[in-house]
Coordinates of C-alpha atoms in Angstrom, one line a residue:
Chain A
X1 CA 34.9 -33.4 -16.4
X2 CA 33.3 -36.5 -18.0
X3 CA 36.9 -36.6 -20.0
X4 CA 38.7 -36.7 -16.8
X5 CA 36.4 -39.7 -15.8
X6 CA 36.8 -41.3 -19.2
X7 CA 40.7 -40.9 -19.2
X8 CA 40.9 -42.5 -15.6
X9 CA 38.9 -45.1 -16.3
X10 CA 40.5 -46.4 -19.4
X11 CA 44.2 -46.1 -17.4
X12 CA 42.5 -48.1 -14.6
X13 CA 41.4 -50.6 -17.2
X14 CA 45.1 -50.9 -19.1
X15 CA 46.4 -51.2 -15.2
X16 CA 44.2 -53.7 -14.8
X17 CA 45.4 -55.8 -18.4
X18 CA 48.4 -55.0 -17.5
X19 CA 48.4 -57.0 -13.7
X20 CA 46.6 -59.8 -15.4
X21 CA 49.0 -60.3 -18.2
X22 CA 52.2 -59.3 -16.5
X23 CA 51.5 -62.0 -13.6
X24 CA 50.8 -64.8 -16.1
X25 CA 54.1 -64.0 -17.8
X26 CA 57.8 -65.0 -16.9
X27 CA 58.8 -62.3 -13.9
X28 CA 61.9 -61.9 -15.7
X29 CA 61.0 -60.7 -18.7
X30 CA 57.4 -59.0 -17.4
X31 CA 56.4 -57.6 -14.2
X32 CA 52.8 -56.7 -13.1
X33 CA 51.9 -53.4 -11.4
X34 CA 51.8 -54.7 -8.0
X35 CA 55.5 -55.3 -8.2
X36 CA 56.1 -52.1 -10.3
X37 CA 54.7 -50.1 -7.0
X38 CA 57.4 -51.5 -4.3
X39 CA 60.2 -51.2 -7.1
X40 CA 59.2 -47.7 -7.3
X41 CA 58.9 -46.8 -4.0
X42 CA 62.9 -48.4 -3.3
X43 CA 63.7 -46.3 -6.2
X44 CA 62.2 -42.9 -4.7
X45 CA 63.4 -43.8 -1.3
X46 CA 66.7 -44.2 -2.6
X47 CA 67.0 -47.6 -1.7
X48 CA 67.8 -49.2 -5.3
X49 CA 69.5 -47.0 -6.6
X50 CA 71.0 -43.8 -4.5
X51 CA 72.7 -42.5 -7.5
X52 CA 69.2 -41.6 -8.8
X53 CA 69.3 -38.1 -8.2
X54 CA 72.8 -37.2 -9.4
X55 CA 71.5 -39.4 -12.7
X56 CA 68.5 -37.4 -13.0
X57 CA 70.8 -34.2 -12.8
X58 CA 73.2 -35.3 -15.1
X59 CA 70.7 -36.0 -17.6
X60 CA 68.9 -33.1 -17.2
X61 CA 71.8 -31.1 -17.8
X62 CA 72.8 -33.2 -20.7
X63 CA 69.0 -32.5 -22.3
X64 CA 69.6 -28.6 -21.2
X65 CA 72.9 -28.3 -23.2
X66 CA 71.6 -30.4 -26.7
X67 CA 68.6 -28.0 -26.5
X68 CA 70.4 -24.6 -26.3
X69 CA 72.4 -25.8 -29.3
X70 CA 69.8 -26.9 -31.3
X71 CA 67.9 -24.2 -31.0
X72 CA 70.8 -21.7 -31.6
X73 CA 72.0 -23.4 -34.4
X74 CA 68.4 -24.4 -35.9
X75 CA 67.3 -21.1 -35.7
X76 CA 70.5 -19.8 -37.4
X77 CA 70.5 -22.4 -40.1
X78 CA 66.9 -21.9 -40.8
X79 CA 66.5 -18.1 -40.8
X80 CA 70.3 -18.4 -43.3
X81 CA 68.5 -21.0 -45.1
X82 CA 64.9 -19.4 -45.4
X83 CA 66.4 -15.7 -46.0
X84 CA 69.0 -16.8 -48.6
X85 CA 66.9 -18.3 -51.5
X86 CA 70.1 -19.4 -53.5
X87 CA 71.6 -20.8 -50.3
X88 CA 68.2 -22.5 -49.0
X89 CA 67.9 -24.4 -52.5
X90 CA 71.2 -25.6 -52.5
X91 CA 71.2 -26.7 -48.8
X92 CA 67.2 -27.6 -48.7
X93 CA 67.2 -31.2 -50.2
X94 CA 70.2 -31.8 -48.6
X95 CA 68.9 -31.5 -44.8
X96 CA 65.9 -33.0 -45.5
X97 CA 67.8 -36.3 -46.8
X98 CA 69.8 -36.4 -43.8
X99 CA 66.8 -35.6 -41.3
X100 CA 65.3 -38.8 -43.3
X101 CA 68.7 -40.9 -42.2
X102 CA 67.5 -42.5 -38.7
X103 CA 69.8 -40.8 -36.3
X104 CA 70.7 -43.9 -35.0
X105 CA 73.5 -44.9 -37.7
X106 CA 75.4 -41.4 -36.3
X107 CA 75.7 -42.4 -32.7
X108 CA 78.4 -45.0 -33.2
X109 CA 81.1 -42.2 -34.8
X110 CA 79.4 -39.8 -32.4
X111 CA 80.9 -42.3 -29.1
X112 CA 84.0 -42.4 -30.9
X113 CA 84.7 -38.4 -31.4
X114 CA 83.3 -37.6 -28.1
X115 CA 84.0 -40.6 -25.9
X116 CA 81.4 -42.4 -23.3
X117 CA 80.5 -39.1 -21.5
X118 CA 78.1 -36.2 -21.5
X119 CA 79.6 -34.8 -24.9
X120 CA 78.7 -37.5 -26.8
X121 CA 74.9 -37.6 -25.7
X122 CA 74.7 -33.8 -25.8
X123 CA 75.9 -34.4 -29.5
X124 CA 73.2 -37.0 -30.0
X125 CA 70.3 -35.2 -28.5
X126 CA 71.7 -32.3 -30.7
X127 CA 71.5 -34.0 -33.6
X128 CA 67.8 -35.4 -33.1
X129 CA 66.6 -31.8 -32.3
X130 CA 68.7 -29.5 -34.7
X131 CA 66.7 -30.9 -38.1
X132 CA 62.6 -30.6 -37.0
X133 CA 63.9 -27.4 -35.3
X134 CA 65.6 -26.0 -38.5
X135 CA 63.4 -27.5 -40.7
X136 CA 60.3 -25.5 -39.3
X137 CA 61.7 -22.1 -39.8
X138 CA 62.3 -23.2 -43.1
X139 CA 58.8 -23.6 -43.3
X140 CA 57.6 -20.6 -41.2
X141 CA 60.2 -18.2 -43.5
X142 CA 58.3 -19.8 -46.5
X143 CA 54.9 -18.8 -44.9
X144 CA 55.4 -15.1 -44.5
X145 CA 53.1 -13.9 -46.8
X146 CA 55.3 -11.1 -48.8
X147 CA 52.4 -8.5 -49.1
X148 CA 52.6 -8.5 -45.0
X149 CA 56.2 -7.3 -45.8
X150 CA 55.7 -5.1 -48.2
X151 CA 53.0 -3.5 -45.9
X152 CA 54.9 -3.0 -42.9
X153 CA 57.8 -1.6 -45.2
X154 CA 55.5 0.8 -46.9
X155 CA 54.5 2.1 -43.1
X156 CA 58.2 2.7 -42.3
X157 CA 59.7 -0.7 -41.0
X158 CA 62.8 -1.8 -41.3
X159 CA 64.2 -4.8 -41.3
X160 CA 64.3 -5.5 -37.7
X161 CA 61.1 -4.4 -37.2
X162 CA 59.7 -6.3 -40.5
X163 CA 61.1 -9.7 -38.4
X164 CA 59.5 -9.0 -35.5
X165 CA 56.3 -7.5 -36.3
X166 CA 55.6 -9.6 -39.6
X167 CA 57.7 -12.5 -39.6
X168 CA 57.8 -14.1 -36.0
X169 CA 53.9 -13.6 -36.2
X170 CA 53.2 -15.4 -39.7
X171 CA 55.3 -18.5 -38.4
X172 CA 54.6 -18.3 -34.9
X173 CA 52.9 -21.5 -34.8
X174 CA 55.1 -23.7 -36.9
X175 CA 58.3 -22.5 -34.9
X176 CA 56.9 -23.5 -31.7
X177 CA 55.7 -26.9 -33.3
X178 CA 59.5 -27.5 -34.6
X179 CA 60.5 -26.3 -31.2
X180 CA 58.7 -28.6 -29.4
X181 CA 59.2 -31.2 -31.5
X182 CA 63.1 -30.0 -31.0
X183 CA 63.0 -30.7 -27.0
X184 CA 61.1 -33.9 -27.4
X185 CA 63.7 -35.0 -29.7
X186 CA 66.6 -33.8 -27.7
X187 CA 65.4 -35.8 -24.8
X188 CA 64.7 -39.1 -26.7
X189 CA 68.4 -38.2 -28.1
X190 CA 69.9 -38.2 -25.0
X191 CA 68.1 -41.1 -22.9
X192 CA 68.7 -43.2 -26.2
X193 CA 72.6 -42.2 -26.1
X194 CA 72.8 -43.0 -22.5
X195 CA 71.5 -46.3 -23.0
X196 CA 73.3 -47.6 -25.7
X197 CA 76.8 -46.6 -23.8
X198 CA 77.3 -44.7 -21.3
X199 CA 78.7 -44.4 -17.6
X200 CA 76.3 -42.2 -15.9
X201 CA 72.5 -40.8 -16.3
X202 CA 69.1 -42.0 -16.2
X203 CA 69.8 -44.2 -19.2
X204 CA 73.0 -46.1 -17.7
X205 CA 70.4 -46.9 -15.2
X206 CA 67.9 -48.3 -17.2
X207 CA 70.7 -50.2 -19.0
X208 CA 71.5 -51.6 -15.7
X209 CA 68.6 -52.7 -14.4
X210 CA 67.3 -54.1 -17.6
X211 CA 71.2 -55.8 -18.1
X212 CA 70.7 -57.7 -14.5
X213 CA 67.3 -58.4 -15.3
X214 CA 65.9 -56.5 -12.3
X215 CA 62.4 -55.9 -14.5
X216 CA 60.4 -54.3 -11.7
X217 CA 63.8 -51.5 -11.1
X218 CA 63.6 -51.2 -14.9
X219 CA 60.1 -50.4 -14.9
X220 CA 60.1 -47.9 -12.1
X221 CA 63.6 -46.2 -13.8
X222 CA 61.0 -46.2 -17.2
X223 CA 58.3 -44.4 -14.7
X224 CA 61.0 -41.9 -14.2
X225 CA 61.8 -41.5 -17.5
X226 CA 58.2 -40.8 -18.6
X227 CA 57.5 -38.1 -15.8
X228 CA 60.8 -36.4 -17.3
X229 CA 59.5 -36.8 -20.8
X230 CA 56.1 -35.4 -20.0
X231 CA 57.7 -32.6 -17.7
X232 CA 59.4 -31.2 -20.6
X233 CA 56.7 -31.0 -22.9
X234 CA 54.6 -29.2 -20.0
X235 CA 57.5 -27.1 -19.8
X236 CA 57.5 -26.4 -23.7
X237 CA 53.7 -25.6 -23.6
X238 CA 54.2 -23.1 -21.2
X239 CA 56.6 -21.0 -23.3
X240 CA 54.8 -21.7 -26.3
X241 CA 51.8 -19.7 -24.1
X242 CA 54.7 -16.8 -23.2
X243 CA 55.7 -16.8 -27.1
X244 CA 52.1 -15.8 -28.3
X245 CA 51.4 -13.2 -25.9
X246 CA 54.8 -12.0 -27.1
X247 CA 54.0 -11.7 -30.1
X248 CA 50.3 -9.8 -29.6
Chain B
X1 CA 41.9 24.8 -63.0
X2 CA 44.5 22.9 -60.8
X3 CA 47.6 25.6 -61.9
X4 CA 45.9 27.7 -58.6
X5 CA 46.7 24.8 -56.4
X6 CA 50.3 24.3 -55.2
X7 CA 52.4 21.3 -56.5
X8 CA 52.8 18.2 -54.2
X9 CA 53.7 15.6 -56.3
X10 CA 56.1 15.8 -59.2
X11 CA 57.5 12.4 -61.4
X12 CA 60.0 13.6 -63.7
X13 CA 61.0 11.7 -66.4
X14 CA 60.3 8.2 -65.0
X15 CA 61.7 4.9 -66.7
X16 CA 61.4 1.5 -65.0
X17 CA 62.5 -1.9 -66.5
X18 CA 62.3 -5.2 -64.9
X19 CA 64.2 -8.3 -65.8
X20 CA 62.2 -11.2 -66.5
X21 CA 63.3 -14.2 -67.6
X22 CA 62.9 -13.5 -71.3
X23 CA 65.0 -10.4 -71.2
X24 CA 64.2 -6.7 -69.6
X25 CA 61.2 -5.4 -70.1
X26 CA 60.1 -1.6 -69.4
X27 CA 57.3 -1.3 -67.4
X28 CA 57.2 2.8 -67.4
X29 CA 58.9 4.6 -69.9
X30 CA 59.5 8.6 -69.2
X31 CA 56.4 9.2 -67.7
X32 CA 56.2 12.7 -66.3
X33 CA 52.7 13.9 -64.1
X34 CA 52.2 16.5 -61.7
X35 CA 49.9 16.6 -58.6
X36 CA 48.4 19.4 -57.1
X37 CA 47.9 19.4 -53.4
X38 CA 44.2 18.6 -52.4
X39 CA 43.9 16.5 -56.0
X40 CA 42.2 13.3 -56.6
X41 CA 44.2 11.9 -59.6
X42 CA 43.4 9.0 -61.1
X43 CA 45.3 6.5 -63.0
X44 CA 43.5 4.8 -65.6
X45 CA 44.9 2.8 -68.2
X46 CA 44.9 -1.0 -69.7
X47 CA 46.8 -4.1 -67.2
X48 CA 50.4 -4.0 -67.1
X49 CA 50.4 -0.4 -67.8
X50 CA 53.0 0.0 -64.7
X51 CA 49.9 1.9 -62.7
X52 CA 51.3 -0.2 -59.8
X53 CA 54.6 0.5 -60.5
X54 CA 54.0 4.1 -60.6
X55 CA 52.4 4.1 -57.1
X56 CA 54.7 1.7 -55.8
X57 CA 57.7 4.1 -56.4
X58 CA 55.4 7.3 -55.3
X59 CA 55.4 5.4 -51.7
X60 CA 59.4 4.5 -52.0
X61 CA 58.6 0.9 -52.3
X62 CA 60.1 0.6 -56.1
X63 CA 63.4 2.6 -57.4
X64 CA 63.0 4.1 -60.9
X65 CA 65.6 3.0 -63.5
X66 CA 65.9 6.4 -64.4
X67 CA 64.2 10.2 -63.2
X68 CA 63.4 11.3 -60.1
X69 CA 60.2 11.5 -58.4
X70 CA 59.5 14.5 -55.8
X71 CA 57.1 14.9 -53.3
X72 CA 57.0 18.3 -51.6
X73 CA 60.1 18.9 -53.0
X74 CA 62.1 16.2 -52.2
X75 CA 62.9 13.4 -53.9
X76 CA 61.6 10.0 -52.5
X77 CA 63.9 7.1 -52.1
X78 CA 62.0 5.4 -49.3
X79 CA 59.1 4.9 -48.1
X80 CA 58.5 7.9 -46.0
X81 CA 54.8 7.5 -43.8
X82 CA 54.6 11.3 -42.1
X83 CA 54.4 12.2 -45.9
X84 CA 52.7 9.0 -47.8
X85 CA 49.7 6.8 -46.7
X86 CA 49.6 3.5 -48.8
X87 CA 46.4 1.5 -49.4
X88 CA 47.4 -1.7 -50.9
X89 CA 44.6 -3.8 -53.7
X90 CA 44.0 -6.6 -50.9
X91 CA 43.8 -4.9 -48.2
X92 CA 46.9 -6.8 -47.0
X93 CA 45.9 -7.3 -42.8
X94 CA 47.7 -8.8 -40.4
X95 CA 44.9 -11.8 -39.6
X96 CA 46.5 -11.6 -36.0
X97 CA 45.7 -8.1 -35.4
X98 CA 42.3 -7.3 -34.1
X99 CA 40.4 -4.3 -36.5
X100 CA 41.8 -1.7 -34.4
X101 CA 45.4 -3.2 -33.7
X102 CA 45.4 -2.9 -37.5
X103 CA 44.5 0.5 -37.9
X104 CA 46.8 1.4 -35.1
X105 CA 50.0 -0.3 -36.7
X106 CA 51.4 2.7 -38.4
X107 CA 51.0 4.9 -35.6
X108 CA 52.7 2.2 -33.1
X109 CA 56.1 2.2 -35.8
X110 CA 56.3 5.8 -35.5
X111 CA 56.3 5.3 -31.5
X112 CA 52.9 6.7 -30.9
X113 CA 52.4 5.6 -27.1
X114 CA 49.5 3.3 -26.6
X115 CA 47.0 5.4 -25.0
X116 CA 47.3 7.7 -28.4
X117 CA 47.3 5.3 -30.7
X118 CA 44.3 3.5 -29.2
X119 CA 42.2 7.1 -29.2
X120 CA 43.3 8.3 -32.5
X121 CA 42.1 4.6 -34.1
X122 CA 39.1 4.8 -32.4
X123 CA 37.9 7.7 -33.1
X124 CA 38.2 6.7 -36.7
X125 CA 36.1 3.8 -36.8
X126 CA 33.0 5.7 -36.2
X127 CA 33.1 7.2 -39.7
X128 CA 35.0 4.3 -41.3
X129 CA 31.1 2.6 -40.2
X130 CA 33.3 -0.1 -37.7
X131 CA 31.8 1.0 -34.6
X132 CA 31.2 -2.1 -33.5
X133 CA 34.1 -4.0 -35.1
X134 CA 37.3 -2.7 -32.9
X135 CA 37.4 -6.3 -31.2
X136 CA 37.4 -8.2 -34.8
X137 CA 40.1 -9.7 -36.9
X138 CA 40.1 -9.9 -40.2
X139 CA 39.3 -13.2 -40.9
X140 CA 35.7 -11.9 -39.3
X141 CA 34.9 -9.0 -41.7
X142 CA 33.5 -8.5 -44.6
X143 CA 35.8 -7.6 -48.0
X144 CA 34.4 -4.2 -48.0
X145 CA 35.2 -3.7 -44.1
X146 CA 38.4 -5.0 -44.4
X147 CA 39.1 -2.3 -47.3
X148 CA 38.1 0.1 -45.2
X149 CA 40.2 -1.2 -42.1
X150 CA 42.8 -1.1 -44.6
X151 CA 41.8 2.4 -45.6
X152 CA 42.0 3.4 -41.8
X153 CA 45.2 2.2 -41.4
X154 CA 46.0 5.0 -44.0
X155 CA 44.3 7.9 -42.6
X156 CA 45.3 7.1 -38.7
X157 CA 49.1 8.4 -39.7
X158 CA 47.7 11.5 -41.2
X159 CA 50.1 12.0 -44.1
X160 CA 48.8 14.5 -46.5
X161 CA 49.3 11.8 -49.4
X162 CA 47.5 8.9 -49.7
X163 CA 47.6 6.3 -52.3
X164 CA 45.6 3.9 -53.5
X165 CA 46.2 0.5 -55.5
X166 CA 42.9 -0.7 -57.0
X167 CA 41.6 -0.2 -53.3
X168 CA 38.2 -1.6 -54.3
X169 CA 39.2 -3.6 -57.3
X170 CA 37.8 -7.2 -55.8
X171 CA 34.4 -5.5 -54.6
X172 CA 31.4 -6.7 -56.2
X173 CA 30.0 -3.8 -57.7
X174 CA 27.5 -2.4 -55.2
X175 CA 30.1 -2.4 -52.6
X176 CA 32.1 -0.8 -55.0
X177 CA 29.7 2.3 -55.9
X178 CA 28.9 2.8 -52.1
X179 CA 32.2 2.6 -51.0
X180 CA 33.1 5.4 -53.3
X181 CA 30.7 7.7 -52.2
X182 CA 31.7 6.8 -49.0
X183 CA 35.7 7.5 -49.9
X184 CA 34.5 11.3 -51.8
X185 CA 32.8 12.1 -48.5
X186 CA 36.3 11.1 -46.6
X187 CA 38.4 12.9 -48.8
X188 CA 36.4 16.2 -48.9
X189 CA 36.7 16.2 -45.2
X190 CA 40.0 15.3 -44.5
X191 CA 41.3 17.2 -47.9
X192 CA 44.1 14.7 -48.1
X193 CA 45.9 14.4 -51.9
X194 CA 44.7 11.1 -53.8
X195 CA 46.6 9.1 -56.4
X196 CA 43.8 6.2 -56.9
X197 CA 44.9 3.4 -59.2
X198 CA 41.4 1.8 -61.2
X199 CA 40.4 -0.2 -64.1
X200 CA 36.6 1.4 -63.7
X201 CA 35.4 4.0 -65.7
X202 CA 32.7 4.9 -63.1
X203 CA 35.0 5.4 -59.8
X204 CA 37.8 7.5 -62.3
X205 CA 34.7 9.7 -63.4
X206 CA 32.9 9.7 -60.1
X207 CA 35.5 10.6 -58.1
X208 CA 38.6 12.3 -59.4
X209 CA 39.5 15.8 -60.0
X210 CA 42.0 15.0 -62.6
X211 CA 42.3 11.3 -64.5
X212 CA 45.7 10.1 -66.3
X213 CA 45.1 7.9 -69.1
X214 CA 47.9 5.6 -69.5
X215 CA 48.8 3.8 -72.7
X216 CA 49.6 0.0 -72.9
X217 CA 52.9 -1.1 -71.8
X218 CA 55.6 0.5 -71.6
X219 CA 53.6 3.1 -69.7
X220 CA 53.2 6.6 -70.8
X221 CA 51.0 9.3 -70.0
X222 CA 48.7 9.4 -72.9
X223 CA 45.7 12.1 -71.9
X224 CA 45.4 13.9 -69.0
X225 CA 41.5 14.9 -68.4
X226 CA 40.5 17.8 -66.1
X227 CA 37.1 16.9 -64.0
X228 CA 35.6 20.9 -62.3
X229 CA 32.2 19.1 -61.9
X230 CA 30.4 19.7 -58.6
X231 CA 30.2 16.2 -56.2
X232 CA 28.2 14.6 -55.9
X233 CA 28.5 13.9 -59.4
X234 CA 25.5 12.6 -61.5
X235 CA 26.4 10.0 -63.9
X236 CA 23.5 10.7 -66.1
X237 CA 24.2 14.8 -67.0
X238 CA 25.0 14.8 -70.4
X239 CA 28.7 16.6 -69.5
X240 CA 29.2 13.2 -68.0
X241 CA 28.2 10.8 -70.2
X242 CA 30.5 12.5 -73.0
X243 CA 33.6 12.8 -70.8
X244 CA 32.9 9.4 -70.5
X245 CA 32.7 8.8 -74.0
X246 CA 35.6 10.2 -74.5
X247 CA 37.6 8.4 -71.9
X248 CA 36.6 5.0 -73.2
X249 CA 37.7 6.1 -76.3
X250 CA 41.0 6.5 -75.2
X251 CA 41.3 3.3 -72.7
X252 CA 39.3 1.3 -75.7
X253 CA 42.5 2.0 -78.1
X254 CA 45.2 1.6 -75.0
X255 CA 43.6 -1.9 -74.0
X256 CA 43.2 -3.0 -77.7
X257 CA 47.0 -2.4 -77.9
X258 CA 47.5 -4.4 -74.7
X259 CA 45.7 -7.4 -75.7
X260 CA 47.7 -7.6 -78.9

């Protein structure tokens, strides 16, 4: 309870800063709440910007597809990786150098193999989320402790049974970081590819508003943005929740 | 003495050789032992005699390089838990099982339904003195109560063979002497076959019907000793103290050899 308190009064406070600085600044490069509000409100009522909706969709969609795939292919890579110990030491180094790479630099060739639409975001977003995601079964493989294995084998497991009563246990925890960390990264990903060239989504219209210098649209679109962001990782929590009564 | 029992266990012949990175090196060479059915048979012998590897391939876990091991006729080549009970050296819990979702993990491979598998584990901590401990994880227990969480796990699927890798080998030693009394007073009751893997003179003498002495690596049966003394066993009675004697002897000269 006193948390609550404490959390709402420090956000009143930044509000606060934020109104005092943001009106003694230029209103095209800073807007203060006050403005933020009706900006906001035009943007909900559709009034702004009536494509919001389909945006919204769009980039959910996009966010949707780069997650499937980088969890199908980061689980696949990192169980091949972590089961495999000749293939794992010969791939290892070599993910982790390009997970060091900043995405960035990709996105260029990325626009160019998969044009200006949804392709080449869901590539993007896929790229961002595949590495923490295959990188943390790599991790979790490497944390099974291989008496647990020899156990379970000794009381007649077999392999199957060995992955889901020993392995998906011992790891649990890292997986579901790297997964989360996956869906975060997928949706930075995408919102970054949309706004550095795109037609459509959430991030064409933050590239808009910003590009026309409408700051208080920009900040409401940002608003958005931030309620998707946190959405997802309420979402991820929740399964993280399902996964470990899964597992007991 | 043990001729009167049937045979359970019979290791025929067994060689095992592991590579290592300067060249094989034979763990067990054509070691041959027989187990009587109701036995407590000890292993004994200096580190790295392959006591580990022996047990290991009794419970299918290891496949000899050459012989054949048989239990109840048949030779193992997996591990098989209706017949073989293993009780690993640290006691090897899952920390995300509670005490009893431990013991009951065996029970729940073979497809025990839960209401079963919850009453059989239960009724076992009473004796295994975990009354009060169902609820715990590991991380909460003592080294002796995990042991004998460990040594639950073993008896909840019943198989008439159990084995046992050093099971109380990182005890301190009052723990150690109590939990074997505690282990004799299972084993008489539950008349379940015992191959027990030690370093300690005491537990082989205390509590086995029959003790292999094996020589330093490779691994070979050197002695085989034959225990008829009553239990509870005194260590004090002069029959005791010169078995023991004579044990030492033997393990003195096999450990000498291994620290060569």
């Amino acid at each position: 309870m006193r948390v609550l308190w404490l959390r709402l009064g420090l956000l009143a406070a930044l509000l606060a800063v934020w109104e005092v600085a943001g009106r003694a600044a230029n209103p095209l490069l800073a807007v203060p709440p006050s403005a933020v509000l009706p900006a906001l409100r035009d943007l909900l009522l559709l009034r702004s910007y009536p494509e919001l909706p389909a945006s919204l969709w769009l980039t959910l969609r996009e966010i949707g597809a780069a997650y499937m795939l980088a969890v199908a292919a980061g689980l696949g890579c990192g169980f091949v990786l972590g089961m495999h110990r000749l293939v794992g030491r010969v791939w290892g180094p070599m993910l982790a150098a390009l997970y060091a790479v900043p995405a960035v630099v990709w996105y260029p060739s990325l626009m160019l193999f998969f044009g200006l639409d949804a392709a080449s975001k869901i590539a993007f977003g896929f790229l961002l989320g595949f590495f923490p995601i295959t990188l943390s079964v790599l991790a979790g493989v490497r944390q099974v402790n291989p008496q647990f294995v020899t156990v379970a084998r000794a009381y007649g497991a077999g392999a199957v049974t060995v992955f889901r009563r020993v392995m998906l246990p011992s790891m649990l925890f890292t997986l579901v970081g790297g997964l989360r960390t996956g869906l975060a990264l997928c949706v930075i990903g995408v919102i970054v590819g949309e706004i550095l060239g795109s037609k459509a989504g959430i991030g064409a219209l933050i590239n808009h508003a910003y590009g026309l210098l409408r700051t208080a649209d920009y900040v409401a679109l940002v608003l958005v943005t931030l309620l998707l962001v946190v959405g997802s990782d309420v979402l991820a929590s929740l399964l993280e929740r399902r996964a470990r009564q899964w597992t007991e | 003495m043990t001729a009167a029992r049937g045979e359970l266990i019979a290791i025929e012949g067994v060689t095992k050789r592991y590579l290592t990175s300067s060249g094989p090196v034979e763990a067990l060479h054509d070691v041959s032992l027989s187990v009587g059915e109701g036995d407590f048979c000890t292993l004994i012998g200096p580190s790295g005699c392959g006591k580990s590897t022996l047990l290991g391939m009794l419970g299918g876990l290891v496949a000899p390089d050459e012989g054949r091991l048989l239990v109840d006729g048949q030779p193992v080549t997996t591990p098989d838990p209706r017949r073989v009970a293993t009780v690993f050296q640290d006691a090897g819990l899952f920390p995300w099982r509670t005490a009893l979702q431990n013991v009951e993990f065996g029970l729940e491979l073979q497809g025990v339904p839960a209401a079963r598998r919850r009453r059989t584990a239960s009724e076992l901590l009473g004796p295994l003195g975990l009354s009060g401990f169902a609820e715990k994880y590991p991380r909460e227990l003592s080294g002796g109560m995990k042991q004998r969480v460990a040594i639950g796990r073993a008896l909840a699927i019943d198989a008439k063979i159990l084995l046992m890798d050093e099971p109380f080998g990182a005890l301190d030693e009052q723990t150690r002497v109590l939990m074997g009394e505690w282990l004799l007073d299972i084993w008489r009751r539950t008349r379940k076959t015992v191959i027990f893997v030690t370093h300690s003179l005491h537990e082989a003498l205390f509590l086995s019907t029959r003790v292999a002495v094996m020589t330093a690596r490779p691994g070979r049966i050197k002695s085989i000793l034959e225990l008829s003394m009553e239990y509870p066993r005194s260590v004090e009675s002069p029959e005791m103290a010169a078995l023991r004697a004579k044990l030492w002897s033997e393990i003195r000269e096999e450990s000498l050899r291994a620290m060569r």
